[in-house]
mmCIF file of the C-alpha atoms, coordinates in Angstrom:
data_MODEL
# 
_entry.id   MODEL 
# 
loop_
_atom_site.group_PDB 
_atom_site.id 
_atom_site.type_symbol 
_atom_site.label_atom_id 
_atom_site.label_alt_id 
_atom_site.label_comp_id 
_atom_site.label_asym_id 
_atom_site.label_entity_id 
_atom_site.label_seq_id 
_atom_site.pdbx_PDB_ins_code 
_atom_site.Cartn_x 
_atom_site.Cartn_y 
_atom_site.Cartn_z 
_atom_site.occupancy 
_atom_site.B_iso_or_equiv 
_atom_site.pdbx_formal_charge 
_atom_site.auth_seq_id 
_atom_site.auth_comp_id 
_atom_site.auth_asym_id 
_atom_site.auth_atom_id 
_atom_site.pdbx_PDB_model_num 
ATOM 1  C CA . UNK A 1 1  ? 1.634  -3.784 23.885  1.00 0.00 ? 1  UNK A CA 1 
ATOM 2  C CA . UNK A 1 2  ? -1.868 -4.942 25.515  1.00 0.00 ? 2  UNK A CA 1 
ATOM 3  C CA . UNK A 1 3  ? -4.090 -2.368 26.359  1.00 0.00 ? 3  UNK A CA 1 
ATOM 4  C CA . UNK A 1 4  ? -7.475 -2.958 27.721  1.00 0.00 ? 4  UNK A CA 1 
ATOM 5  C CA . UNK A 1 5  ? -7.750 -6.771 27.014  1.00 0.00 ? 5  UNK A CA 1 
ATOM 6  C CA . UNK A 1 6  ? -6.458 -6.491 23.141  1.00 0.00 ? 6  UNK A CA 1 
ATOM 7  C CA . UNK A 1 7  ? -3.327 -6.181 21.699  1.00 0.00 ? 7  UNK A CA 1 
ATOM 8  C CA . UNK A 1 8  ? -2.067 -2.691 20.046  1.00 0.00 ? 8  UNK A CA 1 
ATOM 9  C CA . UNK A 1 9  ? 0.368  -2.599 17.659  1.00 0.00 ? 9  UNK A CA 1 
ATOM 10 C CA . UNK A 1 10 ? 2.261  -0.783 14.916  1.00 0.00 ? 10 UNK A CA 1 
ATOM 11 C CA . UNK A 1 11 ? 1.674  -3.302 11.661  1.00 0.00 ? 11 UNK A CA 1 
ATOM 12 C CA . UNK A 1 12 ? 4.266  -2.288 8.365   1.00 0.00 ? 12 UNK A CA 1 
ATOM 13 C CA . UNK A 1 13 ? 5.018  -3.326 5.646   1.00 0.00 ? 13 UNK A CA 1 
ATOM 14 C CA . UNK A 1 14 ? 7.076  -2.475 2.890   1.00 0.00 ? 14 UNK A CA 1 
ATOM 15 C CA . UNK A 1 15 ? 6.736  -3.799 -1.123  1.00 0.00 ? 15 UNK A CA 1 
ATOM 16 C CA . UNK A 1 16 ? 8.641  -4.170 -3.942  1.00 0.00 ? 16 UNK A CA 1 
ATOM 17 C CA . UNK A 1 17 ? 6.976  -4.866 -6.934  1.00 0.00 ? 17 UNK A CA 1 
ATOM 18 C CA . UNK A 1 18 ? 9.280  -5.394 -10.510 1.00 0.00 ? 18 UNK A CA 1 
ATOM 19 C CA . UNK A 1 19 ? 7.440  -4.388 -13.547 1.00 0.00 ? 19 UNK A CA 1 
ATOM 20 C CA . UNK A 1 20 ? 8.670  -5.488 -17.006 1.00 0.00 ? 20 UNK A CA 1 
ATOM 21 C CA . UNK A 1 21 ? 9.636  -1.845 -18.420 1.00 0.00 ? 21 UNK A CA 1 
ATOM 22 C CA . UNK A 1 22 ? 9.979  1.521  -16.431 1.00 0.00 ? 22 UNK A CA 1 
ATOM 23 C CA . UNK A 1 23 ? 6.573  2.217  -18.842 1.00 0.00 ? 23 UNK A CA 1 
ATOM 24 C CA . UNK A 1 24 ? 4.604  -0.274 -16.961 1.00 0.00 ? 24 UNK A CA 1 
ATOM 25 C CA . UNK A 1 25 ? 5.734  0.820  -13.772 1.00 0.00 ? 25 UNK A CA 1 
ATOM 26 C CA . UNK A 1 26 ? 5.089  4.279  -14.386 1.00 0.00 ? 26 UNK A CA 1 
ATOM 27 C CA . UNK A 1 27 ? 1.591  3.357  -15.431 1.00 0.00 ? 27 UNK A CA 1 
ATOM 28 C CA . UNK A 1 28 ? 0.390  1.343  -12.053 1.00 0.00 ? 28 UNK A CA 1 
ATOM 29 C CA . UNK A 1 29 ? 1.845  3.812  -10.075 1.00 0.00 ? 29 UNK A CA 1 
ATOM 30 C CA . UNK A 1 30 ? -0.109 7.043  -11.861 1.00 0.00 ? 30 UNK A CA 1 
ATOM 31 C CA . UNK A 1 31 ? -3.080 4.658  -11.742 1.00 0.00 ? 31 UNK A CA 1 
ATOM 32 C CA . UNK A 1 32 ? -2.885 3.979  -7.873  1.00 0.00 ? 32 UNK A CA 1 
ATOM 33 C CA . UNK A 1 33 ? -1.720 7.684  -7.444  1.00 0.00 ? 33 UNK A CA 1 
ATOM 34 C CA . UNK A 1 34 ? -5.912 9.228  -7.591  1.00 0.00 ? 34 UNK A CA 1 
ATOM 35 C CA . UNK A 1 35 ? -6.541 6.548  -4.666  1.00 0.00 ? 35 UNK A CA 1 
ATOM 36 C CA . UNK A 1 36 ? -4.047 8.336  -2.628  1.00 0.00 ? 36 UNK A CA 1 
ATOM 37 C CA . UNK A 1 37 ? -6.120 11.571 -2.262  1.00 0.00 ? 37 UNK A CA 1 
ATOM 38 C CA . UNK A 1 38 ? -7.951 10.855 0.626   1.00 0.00 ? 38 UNK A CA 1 
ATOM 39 C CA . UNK A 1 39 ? -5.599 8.494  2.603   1.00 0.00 ? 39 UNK A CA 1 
ATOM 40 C CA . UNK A 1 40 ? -7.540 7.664  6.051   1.00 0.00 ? 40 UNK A CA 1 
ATOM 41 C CA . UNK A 1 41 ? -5.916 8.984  9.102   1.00 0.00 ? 41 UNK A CA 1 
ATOM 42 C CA . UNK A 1 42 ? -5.021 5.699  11.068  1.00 0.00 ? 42 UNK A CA 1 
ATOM 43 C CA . UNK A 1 43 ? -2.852 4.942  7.370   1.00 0.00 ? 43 UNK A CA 1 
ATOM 44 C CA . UNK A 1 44 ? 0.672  5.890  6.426   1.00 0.00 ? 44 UNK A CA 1 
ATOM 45 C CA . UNK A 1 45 ? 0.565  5.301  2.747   1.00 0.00 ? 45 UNK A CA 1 
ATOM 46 C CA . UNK A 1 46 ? 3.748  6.170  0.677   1.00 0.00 ? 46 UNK A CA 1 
ATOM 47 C CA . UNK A 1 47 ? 5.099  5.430  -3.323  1.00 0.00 ? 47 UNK A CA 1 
ATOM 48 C CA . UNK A 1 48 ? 7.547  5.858  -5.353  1.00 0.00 ? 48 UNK A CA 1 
ATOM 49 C CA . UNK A 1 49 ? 8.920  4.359  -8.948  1.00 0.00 ? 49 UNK A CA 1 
ATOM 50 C CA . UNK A 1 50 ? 12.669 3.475  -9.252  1.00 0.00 ? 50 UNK A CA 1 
ATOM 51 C CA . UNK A 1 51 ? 13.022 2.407  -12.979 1.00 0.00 ? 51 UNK A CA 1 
ATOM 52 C CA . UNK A 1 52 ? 11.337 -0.960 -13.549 1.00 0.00 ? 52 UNK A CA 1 
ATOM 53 C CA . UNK A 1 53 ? 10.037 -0.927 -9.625  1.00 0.00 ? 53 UNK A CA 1 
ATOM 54 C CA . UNK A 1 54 ? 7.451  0.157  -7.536  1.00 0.00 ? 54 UNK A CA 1 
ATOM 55 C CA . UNK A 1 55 ? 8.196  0.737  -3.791  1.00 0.00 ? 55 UNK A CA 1 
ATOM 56 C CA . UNK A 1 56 ? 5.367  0.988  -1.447  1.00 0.00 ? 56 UNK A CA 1 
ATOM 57 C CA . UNK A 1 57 ? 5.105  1.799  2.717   1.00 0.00 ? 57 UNK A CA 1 
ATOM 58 C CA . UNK A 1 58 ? 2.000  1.004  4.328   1.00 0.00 ? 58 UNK A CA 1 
ATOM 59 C CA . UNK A 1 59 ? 1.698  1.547  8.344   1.00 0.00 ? 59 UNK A CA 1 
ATOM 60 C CA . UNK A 1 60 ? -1.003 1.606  10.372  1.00 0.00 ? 60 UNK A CA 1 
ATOM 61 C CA . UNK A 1 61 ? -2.421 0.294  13.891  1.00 0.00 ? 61 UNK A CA 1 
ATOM 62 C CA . UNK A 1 62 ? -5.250 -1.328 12.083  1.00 0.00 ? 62 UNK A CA 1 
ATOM 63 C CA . UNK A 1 63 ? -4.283 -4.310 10.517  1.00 0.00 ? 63 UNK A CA 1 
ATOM 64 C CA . UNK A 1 64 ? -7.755 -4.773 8.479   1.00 0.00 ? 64 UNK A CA 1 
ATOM 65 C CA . UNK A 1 65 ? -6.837 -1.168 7.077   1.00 0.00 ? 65 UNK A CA 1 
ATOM 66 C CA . UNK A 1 66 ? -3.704 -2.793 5.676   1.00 0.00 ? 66 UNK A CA 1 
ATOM 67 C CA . UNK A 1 67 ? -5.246 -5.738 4.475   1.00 0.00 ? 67 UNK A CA 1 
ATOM 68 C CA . UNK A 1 68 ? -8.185 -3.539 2.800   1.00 0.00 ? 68 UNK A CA 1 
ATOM 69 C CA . UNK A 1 69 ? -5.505 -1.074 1.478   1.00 0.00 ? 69 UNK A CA 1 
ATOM 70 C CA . UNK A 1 70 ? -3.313 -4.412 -0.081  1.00 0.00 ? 70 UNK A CA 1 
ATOM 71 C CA . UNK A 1 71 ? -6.384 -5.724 -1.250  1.00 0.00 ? 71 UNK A CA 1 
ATOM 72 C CA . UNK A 1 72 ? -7.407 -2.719 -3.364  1.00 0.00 ? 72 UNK A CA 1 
ATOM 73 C CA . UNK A 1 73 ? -3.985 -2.362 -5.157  1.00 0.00 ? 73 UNK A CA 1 
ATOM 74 C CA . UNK A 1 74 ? -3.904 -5.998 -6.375  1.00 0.00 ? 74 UNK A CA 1 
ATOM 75 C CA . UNK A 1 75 ? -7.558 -5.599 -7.377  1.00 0.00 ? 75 UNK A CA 1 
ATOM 76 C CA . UNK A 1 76 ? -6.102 -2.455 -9.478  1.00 0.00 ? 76 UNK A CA 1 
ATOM 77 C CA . UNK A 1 77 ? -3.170 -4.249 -10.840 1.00 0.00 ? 77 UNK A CA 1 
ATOM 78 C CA . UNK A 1 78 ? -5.098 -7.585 -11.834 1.00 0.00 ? 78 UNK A CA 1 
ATOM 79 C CA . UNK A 1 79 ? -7.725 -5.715 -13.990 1.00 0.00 ? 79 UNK A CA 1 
ATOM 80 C CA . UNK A 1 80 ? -4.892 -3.340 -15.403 1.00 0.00 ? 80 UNK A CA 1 
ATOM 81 C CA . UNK A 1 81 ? -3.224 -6.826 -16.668 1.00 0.00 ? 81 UNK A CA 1 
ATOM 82 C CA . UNK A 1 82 ? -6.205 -7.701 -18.361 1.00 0.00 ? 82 UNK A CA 1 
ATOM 83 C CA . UNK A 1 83 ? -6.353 -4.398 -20.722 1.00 0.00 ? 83 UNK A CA 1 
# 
């Protein structure tokens, strides 16, 4: 698409992240869960756990939204591997 001199698109992207126990993976996603309270509008933001893994959907038109978004879970999961 271009509309009015930019470009608009759709930017997704899907994650799979493999934890080292169904524990751990459980913990970062209950830890990221409070953060998904107040999702902004112009975000689709979705997660699940499957055993040892951690799916995650992230859509949205704005790709600094994503970035931000992407940005703020590895920031989560970097101090959590400090503990």
């Amino acid at each position: 698409w271009f509309h009015r001199g930019t470009w608009c698109f759709n930017m997704k992207l899907s994650l799979k992240m493999l934890c080292s126990s169904d524990k751990e993976a459980k913990d970062i996603y209950l830890a990221l869960n409070p953060d998904n309270r107040d999702i902004p509008e112009d975000l689709i933001f979705e997660i699940k756990v499957e055993g040892e893994r951690i799916l995650m959907y992230l859509e949205s038109e704005n790709s600094k939204r994503i970035r931000s978004t992407i940005d703020e879970i590895l920031s989560l999961i970097s101090s959590m591997e400090k503990l």
